[in-house]
Coordinates of C-alpha atoms and ligand atoms in Angstrom, one line a residue:
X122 CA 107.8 60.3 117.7
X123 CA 107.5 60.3 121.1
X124 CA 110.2 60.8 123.4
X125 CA 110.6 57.7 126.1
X126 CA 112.6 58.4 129.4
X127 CA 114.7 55.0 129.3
X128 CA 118.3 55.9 130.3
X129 CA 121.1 53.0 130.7
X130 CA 123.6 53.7 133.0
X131 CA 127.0 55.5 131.6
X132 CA 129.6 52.6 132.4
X133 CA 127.2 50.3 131.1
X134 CA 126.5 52.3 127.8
X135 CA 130.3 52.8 127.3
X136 CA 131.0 49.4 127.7
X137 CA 128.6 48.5 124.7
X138 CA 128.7 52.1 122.5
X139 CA 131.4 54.1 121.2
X140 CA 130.3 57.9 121.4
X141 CA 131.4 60.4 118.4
X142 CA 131.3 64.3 119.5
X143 CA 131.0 67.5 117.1
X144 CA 130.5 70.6 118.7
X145 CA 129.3 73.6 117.0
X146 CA 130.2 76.9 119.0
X147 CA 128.6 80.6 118.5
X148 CA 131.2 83.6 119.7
X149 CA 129.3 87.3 119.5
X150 CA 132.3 89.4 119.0
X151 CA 132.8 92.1 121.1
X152 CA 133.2 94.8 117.8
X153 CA 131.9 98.3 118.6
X154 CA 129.1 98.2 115.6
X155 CA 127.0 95.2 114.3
X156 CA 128.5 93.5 111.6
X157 CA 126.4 95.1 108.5
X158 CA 125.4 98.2 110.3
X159 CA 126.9 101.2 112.5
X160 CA 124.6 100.4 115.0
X161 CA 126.5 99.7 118.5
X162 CA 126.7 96.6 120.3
X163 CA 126.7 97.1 124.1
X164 CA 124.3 94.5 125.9
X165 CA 122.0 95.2 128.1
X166 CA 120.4 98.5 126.7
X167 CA 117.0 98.9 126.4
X168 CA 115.0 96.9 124.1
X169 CA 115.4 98.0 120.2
X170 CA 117.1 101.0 120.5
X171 CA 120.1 99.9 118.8
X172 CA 118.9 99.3 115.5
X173 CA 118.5 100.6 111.9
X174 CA 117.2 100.6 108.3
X175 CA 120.3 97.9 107.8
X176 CA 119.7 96.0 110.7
X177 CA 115.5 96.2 110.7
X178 CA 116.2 95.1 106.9
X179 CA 114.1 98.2 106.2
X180 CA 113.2 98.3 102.0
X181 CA 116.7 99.4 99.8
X182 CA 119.3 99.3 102.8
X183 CA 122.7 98.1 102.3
X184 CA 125.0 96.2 103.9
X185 CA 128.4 97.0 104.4
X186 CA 131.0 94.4 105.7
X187 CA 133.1 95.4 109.3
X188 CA 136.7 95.1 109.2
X189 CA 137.0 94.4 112.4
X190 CA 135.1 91.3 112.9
X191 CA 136.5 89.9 109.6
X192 CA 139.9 90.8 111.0
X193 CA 138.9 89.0 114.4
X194 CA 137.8 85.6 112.6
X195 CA 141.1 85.1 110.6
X196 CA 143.0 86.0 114.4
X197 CA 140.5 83.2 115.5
X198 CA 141.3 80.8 112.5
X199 CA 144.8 81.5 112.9
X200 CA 144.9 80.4 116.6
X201 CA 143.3 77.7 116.1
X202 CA 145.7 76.3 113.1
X203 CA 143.8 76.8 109.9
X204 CA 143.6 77.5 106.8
X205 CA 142.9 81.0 105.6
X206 CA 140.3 81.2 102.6
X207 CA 142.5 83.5 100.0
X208 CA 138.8 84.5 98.2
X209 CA 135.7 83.6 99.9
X210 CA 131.8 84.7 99.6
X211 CA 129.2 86.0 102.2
X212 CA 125.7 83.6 101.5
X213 CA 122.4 84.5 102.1
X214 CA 120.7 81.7 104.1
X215 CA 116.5 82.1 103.4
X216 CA 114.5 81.3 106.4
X217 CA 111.3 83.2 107.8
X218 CA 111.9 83.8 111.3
X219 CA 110.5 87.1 113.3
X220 CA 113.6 87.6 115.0
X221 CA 115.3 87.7 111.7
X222 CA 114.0 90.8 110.1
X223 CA 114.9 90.2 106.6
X224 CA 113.9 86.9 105.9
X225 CA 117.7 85.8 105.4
X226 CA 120.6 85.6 107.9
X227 CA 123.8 86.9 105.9
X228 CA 126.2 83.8 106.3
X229 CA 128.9 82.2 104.7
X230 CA 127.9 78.0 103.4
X231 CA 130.4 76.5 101.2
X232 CA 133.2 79.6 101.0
X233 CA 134.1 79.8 104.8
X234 CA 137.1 82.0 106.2
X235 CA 138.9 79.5 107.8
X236 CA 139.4 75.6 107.6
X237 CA 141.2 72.8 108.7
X238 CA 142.5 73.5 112.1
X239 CA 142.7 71.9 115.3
X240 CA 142.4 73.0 119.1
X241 CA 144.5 70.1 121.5
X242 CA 142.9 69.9 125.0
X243 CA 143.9 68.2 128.3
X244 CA 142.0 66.3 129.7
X245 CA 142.8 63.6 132.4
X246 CA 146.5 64.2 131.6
X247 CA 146.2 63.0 128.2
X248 CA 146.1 65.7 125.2
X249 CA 143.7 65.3 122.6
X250 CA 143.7 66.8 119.4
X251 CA 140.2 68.3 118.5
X252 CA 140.0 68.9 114.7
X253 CA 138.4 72.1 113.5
X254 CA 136.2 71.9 110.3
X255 CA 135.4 75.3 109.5
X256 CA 135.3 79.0 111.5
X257 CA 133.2 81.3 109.5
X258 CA 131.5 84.4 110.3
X259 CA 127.6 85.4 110.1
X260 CA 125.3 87.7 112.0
X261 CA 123.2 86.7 115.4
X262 CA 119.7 87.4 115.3
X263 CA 117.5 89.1 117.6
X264 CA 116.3 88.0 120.8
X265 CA 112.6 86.6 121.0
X266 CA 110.8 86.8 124.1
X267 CA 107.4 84.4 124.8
X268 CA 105.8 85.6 127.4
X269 CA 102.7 83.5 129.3
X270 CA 103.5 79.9 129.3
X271 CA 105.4 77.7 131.6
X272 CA 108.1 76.6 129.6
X273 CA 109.2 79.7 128.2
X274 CA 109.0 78.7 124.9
X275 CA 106.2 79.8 122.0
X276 CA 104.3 76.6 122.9
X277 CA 101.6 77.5 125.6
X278 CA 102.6 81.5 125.6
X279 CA 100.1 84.0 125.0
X280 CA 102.6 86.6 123.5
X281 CA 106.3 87.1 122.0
X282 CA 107.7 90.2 121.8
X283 CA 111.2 90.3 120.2
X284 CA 114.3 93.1 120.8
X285 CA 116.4 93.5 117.6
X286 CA 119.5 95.1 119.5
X287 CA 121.5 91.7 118.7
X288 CA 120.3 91.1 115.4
X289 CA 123.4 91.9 113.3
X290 CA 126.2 91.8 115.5
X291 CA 128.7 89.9 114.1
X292 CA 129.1 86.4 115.3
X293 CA 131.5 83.4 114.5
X294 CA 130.9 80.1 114.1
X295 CA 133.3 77.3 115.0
X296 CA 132.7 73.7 113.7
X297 CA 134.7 71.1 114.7
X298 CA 135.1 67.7 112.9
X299 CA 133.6 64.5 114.6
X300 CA 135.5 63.5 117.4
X301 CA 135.7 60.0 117.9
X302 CA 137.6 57.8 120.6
X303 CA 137.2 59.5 123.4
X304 CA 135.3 56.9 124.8
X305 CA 134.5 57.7 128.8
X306 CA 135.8 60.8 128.8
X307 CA 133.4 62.3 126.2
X308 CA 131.5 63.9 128.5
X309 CA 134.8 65.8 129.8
X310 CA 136.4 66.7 126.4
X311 CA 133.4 68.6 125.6
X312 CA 133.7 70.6 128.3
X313 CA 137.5 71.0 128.1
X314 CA 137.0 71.7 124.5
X315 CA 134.9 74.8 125.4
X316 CA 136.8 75.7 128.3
X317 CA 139.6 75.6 126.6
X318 CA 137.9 77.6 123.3
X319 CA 136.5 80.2 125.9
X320 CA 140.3 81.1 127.4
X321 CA 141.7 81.4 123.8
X322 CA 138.9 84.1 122.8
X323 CA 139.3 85.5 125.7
X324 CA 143.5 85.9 125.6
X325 CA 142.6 87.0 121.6
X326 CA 140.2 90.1 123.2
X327 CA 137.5 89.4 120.4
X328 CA 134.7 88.7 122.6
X329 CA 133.9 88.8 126.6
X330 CA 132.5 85.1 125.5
X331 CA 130.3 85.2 128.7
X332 CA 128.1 82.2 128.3
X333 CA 125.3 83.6 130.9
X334 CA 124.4 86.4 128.6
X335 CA 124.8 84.4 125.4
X336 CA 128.2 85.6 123.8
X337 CA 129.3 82.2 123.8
X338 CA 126.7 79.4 122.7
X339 CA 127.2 75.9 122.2
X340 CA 125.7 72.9 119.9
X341 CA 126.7 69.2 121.4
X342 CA 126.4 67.1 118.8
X343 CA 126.5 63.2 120.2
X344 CA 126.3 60.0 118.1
X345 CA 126.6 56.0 119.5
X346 CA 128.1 53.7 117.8
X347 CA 128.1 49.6 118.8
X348 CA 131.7 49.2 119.7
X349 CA 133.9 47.7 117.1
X350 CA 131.8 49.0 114.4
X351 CA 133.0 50.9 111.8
X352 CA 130.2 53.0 110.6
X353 CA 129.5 56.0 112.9
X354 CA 125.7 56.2 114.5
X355 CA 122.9 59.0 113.5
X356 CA 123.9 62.4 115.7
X357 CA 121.3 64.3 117.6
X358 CA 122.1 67.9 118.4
X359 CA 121.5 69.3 121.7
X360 CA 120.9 73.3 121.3
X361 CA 122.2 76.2 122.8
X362 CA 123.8 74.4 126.0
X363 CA 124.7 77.7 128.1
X364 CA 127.2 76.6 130.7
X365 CA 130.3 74.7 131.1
X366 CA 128.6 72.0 133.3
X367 CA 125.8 71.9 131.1
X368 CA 128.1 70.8 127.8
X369 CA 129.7 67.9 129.9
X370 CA 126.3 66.8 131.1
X371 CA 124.2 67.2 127.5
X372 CA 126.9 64.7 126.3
X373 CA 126.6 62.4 129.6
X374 CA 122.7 62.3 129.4
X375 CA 122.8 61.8 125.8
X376 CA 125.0 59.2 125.6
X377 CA 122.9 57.5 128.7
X378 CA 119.2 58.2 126.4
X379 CA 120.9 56.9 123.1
X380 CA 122.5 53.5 124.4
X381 CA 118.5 53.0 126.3
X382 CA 116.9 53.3 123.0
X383 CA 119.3 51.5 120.7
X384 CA 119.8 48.4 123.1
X385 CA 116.0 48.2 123.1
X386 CA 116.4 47.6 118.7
X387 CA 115.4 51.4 118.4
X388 CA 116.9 53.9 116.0
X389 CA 118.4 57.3 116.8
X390 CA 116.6 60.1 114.6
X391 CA 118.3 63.2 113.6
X392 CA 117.2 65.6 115.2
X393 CA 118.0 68.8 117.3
X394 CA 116.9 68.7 121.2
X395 CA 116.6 70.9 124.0
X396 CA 118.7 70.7 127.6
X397 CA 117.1 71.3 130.4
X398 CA 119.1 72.4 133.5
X399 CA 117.0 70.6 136.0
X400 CA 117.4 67.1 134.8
X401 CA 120.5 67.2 132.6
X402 CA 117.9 65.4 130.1
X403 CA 117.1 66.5 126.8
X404 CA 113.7 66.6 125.0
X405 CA 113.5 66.4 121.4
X406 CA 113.0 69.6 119.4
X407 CA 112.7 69.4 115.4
X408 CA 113.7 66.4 112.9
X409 CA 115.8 66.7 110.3
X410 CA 112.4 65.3 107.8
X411 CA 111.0 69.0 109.2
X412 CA 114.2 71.0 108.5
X413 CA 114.1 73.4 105.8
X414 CA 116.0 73.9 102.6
X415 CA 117.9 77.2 103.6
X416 CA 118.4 77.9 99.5
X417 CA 121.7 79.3 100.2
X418 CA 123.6 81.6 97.5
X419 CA 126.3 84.2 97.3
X420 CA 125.1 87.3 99.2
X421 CA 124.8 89.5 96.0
X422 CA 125.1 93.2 98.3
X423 CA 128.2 92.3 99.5
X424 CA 131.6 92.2 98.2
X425 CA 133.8 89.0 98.2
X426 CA 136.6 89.1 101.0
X427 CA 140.3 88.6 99.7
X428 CA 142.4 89.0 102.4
X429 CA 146.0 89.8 101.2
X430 CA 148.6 87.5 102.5
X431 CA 150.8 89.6 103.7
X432 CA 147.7 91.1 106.1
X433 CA 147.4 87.4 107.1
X434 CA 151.1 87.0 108.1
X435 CA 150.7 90.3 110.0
X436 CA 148.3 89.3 111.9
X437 CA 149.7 85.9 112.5
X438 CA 153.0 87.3 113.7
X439 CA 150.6 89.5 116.0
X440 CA 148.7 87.0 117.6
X441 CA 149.7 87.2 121.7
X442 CA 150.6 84.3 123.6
X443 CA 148.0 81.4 123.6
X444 CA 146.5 79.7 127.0
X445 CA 148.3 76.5 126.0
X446 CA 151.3 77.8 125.9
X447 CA 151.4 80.5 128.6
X448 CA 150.4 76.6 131.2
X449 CA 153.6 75.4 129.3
X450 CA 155.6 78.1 130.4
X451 CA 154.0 79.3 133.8
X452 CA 154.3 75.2 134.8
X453 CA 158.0 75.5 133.9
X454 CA 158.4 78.8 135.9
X455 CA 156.6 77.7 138.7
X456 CA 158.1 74.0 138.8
X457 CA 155.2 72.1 139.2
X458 CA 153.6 68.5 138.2
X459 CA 151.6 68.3 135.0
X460 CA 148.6 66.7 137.1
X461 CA 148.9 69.9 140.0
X462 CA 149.2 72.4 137.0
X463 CA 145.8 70.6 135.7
X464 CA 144.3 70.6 139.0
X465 CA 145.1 74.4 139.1
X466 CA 143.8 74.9 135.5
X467 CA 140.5 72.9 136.4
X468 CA 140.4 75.3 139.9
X469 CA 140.2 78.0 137.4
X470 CA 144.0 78.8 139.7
X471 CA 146.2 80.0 137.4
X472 CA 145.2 83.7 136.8
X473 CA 145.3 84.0 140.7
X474 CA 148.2 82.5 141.6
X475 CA 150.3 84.0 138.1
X476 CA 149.0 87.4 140.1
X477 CA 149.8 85.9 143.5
X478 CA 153.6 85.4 142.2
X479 CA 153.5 89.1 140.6
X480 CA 153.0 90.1 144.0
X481 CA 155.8 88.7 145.2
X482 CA 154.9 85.1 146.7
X483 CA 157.0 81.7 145.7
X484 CA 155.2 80.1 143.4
X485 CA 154.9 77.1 146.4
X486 CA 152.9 79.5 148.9
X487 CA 151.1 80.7 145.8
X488 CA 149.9 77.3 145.3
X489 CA 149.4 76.0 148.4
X490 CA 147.0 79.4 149.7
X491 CA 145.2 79.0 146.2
X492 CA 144.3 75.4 145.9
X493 CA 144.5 74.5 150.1
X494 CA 142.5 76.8 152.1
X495 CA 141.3 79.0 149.7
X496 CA 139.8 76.0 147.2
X497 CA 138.3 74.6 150.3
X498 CA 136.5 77.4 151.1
X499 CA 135.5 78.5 147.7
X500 CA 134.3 74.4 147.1
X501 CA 132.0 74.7 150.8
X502 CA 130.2 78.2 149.8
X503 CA 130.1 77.1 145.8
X504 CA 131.7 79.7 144.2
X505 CA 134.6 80.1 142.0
X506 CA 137.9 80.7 143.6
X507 CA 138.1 83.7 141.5
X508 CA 134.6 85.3 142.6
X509 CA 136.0 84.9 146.5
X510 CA 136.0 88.1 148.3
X511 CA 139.7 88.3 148.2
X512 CA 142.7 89.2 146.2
X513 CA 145.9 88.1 145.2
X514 CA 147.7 91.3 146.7
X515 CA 146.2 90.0 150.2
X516 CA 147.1 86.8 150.2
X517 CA 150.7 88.2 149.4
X518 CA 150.5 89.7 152.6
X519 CA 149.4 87.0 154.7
X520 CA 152.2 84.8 153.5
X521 CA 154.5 88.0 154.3
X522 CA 153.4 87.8 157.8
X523 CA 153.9 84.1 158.1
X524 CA 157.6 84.6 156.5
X525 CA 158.3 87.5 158.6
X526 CA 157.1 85.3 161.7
X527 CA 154.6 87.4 163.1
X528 CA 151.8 84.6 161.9
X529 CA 151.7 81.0 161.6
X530 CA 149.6 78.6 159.3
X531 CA 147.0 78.5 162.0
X532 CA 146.7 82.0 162.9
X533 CA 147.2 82.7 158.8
X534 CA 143.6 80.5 158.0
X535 CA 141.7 82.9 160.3
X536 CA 143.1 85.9 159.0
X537 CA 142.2 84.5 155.4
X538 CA 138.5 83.2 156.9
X539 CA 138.5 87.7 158.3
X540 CA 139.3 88.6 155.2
X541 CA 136.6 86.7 153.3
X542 CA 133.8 87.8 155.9
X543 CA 134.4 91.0 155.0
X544 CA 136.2 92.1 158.1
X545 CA 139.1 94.0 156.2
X546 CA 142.5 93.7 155.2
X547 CA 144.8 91.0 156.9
X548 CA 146.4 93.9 159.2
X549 CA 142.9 94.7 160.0
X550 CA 142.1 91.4 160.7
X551 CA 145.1 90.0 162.7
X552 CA 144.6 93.7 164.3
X553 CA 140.6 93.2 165.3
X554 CA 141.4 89.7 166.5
X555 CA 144.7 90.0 168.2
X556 CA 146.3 87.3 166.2
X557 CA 149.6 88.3 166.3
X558 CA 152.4 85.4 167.4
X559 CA 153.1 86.2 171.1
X560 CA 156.3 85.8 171.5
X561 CA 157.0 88.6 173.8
X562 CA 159.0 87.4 176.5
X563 CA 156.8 88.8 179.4
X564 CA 153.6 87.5 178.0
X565 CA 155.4 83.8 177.0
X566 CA 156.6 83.7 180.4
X567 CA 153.6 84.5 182.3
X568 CA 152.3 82.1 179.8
X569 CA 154.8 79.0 180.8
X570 CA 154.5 79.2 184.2
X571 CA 150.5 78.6 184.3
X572 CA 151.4 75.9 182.0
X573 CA 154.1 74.3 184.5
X574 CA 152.3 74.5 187.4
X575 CA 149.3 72.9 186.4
X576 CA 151.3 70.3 184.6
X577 CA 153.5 69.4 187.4
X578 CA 154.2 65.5 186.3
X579 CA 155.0 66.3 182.6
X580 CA 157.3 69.3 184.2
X581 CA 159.1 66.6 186.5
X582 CA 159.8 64.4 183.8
X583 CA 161.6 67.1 181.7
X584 CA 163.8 68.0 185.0
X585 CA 164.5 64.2 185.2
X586 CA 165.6 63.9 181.6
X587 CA 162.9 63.0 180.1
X588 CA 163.4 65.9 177.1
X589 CA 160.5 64.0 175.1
X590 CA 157.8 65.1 177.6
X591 CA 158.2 68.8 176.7
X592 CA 156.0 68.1 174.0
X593 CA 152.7 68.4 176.4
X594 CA 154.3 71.2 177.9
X595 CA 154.3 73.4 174.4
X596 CA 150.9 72.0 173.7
X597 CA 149.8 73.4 176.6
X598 CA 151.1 76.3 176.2
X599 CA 149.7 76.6 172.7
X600 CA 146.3 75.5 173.7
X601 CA 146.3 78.0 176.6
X602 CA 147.5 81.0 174.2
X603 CA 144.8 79.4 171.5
X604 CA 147.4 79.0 168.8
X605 CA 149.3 82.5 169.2
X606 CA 152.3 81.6 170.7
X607 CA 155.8 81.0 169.3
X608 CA 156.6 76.9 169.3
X609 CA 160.1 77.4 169.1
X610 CA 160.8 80.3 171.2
X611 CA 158.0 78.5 173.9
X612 CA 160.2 75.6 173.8
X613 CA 163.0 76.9 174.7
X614 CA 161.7 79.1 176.8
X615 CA 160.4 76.2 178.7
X616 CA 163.3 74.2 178.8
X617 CA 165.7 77.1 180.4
X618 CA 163.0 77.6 183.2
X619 CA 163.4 73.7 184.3
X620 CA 167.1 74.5 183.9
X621 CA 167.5 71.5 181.6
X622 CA 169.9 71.7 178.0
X623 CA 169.7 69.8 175.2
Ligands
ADP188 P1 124.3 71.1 110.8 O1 124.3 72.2 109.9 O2 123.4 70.0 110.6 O3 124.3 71.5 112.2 P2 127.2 71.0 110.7 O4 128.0 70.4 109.7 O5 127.1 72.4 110.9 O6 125.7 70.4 110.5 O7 127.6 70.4 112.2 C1 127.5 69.1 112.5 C2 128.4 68.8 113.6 O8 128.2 67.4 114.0 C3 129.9 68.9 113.3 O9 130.6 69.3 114.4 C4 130.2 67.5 112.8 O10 131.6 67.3 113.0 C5 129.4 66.7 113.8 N1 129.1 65.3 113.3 C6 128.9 64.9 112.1 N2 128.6 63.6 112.0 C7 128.6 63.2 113.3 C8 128.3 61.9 113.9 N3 128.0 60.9 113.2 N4 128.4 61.9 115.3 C9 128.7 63.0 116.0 N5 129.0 64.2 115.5 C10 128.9 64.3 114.1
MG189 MG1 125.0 73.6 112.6
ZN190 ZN1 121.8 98.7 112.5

C-alpha cells in the first residue's frame, strides 16, 4: 500500500483520537562473554574477531546458558515489580536472516523469566503507572552493513557485509502492556518511560544502555482510537527508535499520520515502520500479512532454568537503591518542590548537583549554579549539562569564593563562563582576569573619589540629607570598577567621606 504524507495536527488529532502506547525495549547487557559462548563482549573491536563455533553456529556446537545474564534479568524483573518464572524454557525462534548465523535466534516465547510488573514515571507532575508484560532474555544478532545505496538500507546497495561480534551477546527484552489514557502526553510518557527504564539499568550496573551504539533499542508501538470508543485501534510499530528525542517524536508523528488517514475513512494496517531522524516521519516497513511464522519450540540444547527461591530473595534483598526512590529521598534532603526536583530530573541535574552537595555546597547554591547559569549555557551551546566542560568540585569552589566574599554573583558568572572556555580552574580564572572583589581600602578610596567628583550633584544631595541618592553614587562606583567592588563596604565608605551617618 502506498504510504500518503497527510498529517493532522496534534491538538486537533487528540481532540478526536485516543492514542494507546506499548513499548518494546532491547537492553545488551554488559556480561563479559556472549550469552551462549565464551566469546567477549567489548564493542568496538574489529569486525568478527570475537566469535566462535557457538556463536558462528558452526555444525555440532553447543550452547551453554551464562549465569550472569540470567542473574541480571531476574535483578531486572525484580526492579521492575514482577513475577519471577519458578521453571521456564529457552525457544528457538526459526527465521533465515544472514546476520543470524544459525537460522534461529535462541529466545524465550511463551515461558518468559519475568511477568507482571510495572515501572511508574513522572511526567508533568503526575505519576503514571506503566504496566510491564514480560522481561525475557534472548541473544542480539550481528550487525549487517549495506554498503552503496542512499538510504543505507539493502534496497539500492550494491553490497552487505555483516560483523558477527554482537551476535550472541545476551540481550533482554522488556514488553510493556498497552498503555492507554495518556491522552496528550503520549508523546512524553514514552520518553519518560525510557528515560526512566535507562536510569534503572543503569543504577542496576547490567548494561552501559548507551542508545548511540545500540545497547539500548526501542520499539514504539502507537494505536488511535475514536474517543469514547471502547475497542482499541490496529498498532503500527515504529523500529529501533535510537534516542530519547526520537521515542517522544515517533509517537507524536505517528499519532499526527494515523488520525490524517483514519479521519479520511482509511484503516491503520499492522505493520512495522521505520523513523527517520530528519523528518520525525515514519515510512512503512513490512505488514503483518508478510510476517513469518517463527515456529517457535523449546530450545532442545539447552537446559530449563529453575531459579531457586531463596536465590530470588537474595537477590531481591540485594538489589541497590532505585532512581525513584533515591529523587524521593534526595528531594527530601535537599528540600525542594516536586515541580523544581522534575525540572532538575528533566536537566539531567541531579547527578551534578547530589556531587555538587558532596562537595560541600547547600543544596540551594547547588541548585541555583546547576539549573541558573549553568543550564543557560549548556541550553545556548546544545549540550547536556553534564557533557559541560566543568565539574561539580569547581563549582564548589566558586560558591566558596562568593561565601567567603572575595566574589560576587556577577564576578562568579565570568569565572564559570573562564572555566567553560577552557581557561582553567576558578583561581586561575579570577587570577588571569583580576576578578577579585576590591575592597582594599586604598584602591575603594581612590575609587570613590573619581566617583564624587564627577558626580558632584548626586554628592551634594547626600551631604544635604538626601541618603537615597547614594544609590548613583555606588553605581558609579561599580560601573567604574566594572563589577569588582564591594557594595557594602563602597557604601559606607562613601557615606563617611561626605561625613553623613545614617
Ligand atoms: P510483536 O511480537 O508483534 O511485536 P509484542 O506482544 O511483542 O508483539 O508487543 C506488542 C506491543 O504492543 C506490546 O507492548 C503491547 O502492549 C503493545 N500493544 C498491543 N496492542 C496494542 C494496541 N492496540 N495499541 C498500542 N499498543 C499495543
Ligand atoms: Mg515485538
Ligand atoms: Zn562465541
Amino acid at each position: 500500500m502506498a504510504d500518503t504524507l497527510a498529517t493532522m495536527p496534534f491538538d486537533e488529532a487528540l481532540e478526536r483520537f485516543e492514542p494507546v502506547l506499548g513499548l518494546e525495549t532491547h537492553v545488551e547487557l554488559g556480561t563479559t562473554s556472549k550469552m551462549f559462548c565464551g566469546c567477549r563482549t567489548t564493542f568496538g573491536a574489529p569486525p568478527n574477531t570475537h566469535v566462535c563455533p557457538v556463536c558462528l553456529a558452526l555444525p555440532g556446537a553447543l550452547p551453554v546458558a551464562n549465569d550472569k545474564a540470567i542473574e541480571s534479568t531476574i535483578r531486572i524483573g525484580l526492579a521492575l515489580n514482577c513475577t519471577i518464572a519458578e521453571w521456564c524454557r529457552f525457544a528457538r525462534k526459526n527465521y533465515f536472516y544472514p546476520d543470524m548465523p544459525k537460522n534461529y535466534q535462541i529466545s524465550q516465547y511463551d515461558e518468559p523469566l519475568c511477568v507482571n510488573g510495572y515501572l511508574d514515571v513522572e511526567v508533568g507532575g503526575s505519576t503514571v503507572r506503566v504496566e510491564i508484560e514480560r522481561v525475557h532474555l534472548e541473544e542480539d544478532t550481528g550487525k549487517s552493513t549495506h554498503v552503496g545505496g542512499a538510504t543505507g538500507r539493502i534496497h539500492g546497495a550494491d553490497y552487505s557485509i555483516v560483523d558477527y561480534n554482537r551476535a550472541g551477546i545476551p540481550l533482554v527484552e522488556i514488553v510493556t502492556k498497552p498503555i492507554p489514557g495518556t491522552d496528550r502526553l503520549a508523546p512524553e510518557v514514552a520518553r519518560a518511560y525510557v528515560t526512566e527504564l535507562r536510569e534503572l539499568m543503569r543504577a542496576l550496573g547490567v548494561s552501559d544502555v548507551r542508545m548511540e551504539e545500540g545497547s539500548l533499542r526501542c520499539d514504539v508501538n502507537v494505536s488511535l482510537m475514536p474517543r469514547g470508543a471502547s475497542e482499541w485501534g490496529t498498532r503500527t510499530e515504529t523500529k529501533n527508535v535510537n534516542s530519547l528525542r526520537s521515542v517522544e517524536r515517533a509517537v507524536r508523528g505517528e499519532i499526527e499520520r494515523q488520525a490524517a488517514v483514519l479521519a479520511d475513512g482509511g484503516k491503520i494496517v499492522q505493520e512495522t515502520r521505520h523513523f527517520h531522524e530528519d523528518t520525525g516521519a515514519t515510512t512503512s516497513g513490512r505488514s503483518k500479512e508478510e510476517a513469518q511464522d517463527y515456529r517457535y519450540f523449546p530450545e532442545p540444547d539447552l537446559l530449563p532454568i529453575a531459579p531457586a527461591p531463596e536465590w530470588i530473595e537474595e537477590l531481591r534483598s540485594e538489589l541497590p537503591e532505585l532512581p525513584s526512590a533515591r529523587r524521593r529521598r534526595l528531594q527530601a534532603e535537599w528540600a525542594v518542590s516536586d515541580l523544581d526536583m522534575a525540572a532538575m530530573h528533566n536537566a539531567g541535574a541531579i547527578d551534578l548537583v547530589e556531587a555538587t552537595v558532596a562537595a560541600g555546597v547547600p543544596a540551594a547554591d547547588a541548585r541555583k549554579w546547576w539549573m541558573g547559569e549553568l543550564a543557560r549555557r549548556a541550553n545556548e551551546s546544545g549540550t547536556a549539562l553534564a557533557d559541560l566542560p566543568i565539574t561539580p568540585a569547581q563549582i564548589a569552589r566558586v560558591v566558596e569564593l562568593v561565601a567567603s566574599g572575595a566574589l560576587n554573583d556577577k564576578l562568579a558568572r565570568q569565572v564559570l563562563e573562564g572555566v567553560l572556555a577552557g581557561e582553567g580552574s576558578p583561581d586561575e580564572v579570577v587570577e588571569a582576569r583580576g576578578l577579585r572583589i576590591v575592597s582594599d581600602e586604598g584602591e575603594l578610596t581612590s575609587i570613590i573619589d573619581q566617583v564624587l567628583s564627577a558626580n558632584a550633584d548626586a554628592a551634594d544631595k547626600v551631604r544635604a540629607g538626601k541618603i537615597a541618592a547614594v544609590g548613583a553614587l555606588v553605581g558609579g562606583v561599580m560601573k567604574a570598577s566594572r563589577g569588582k567592588a564591594d557594595a557594602g563596604r563602597a557604601r559606607e565608605l562613601i557615606l563617611e567621606r561626605l561625613g553623613v551617618s545614617e
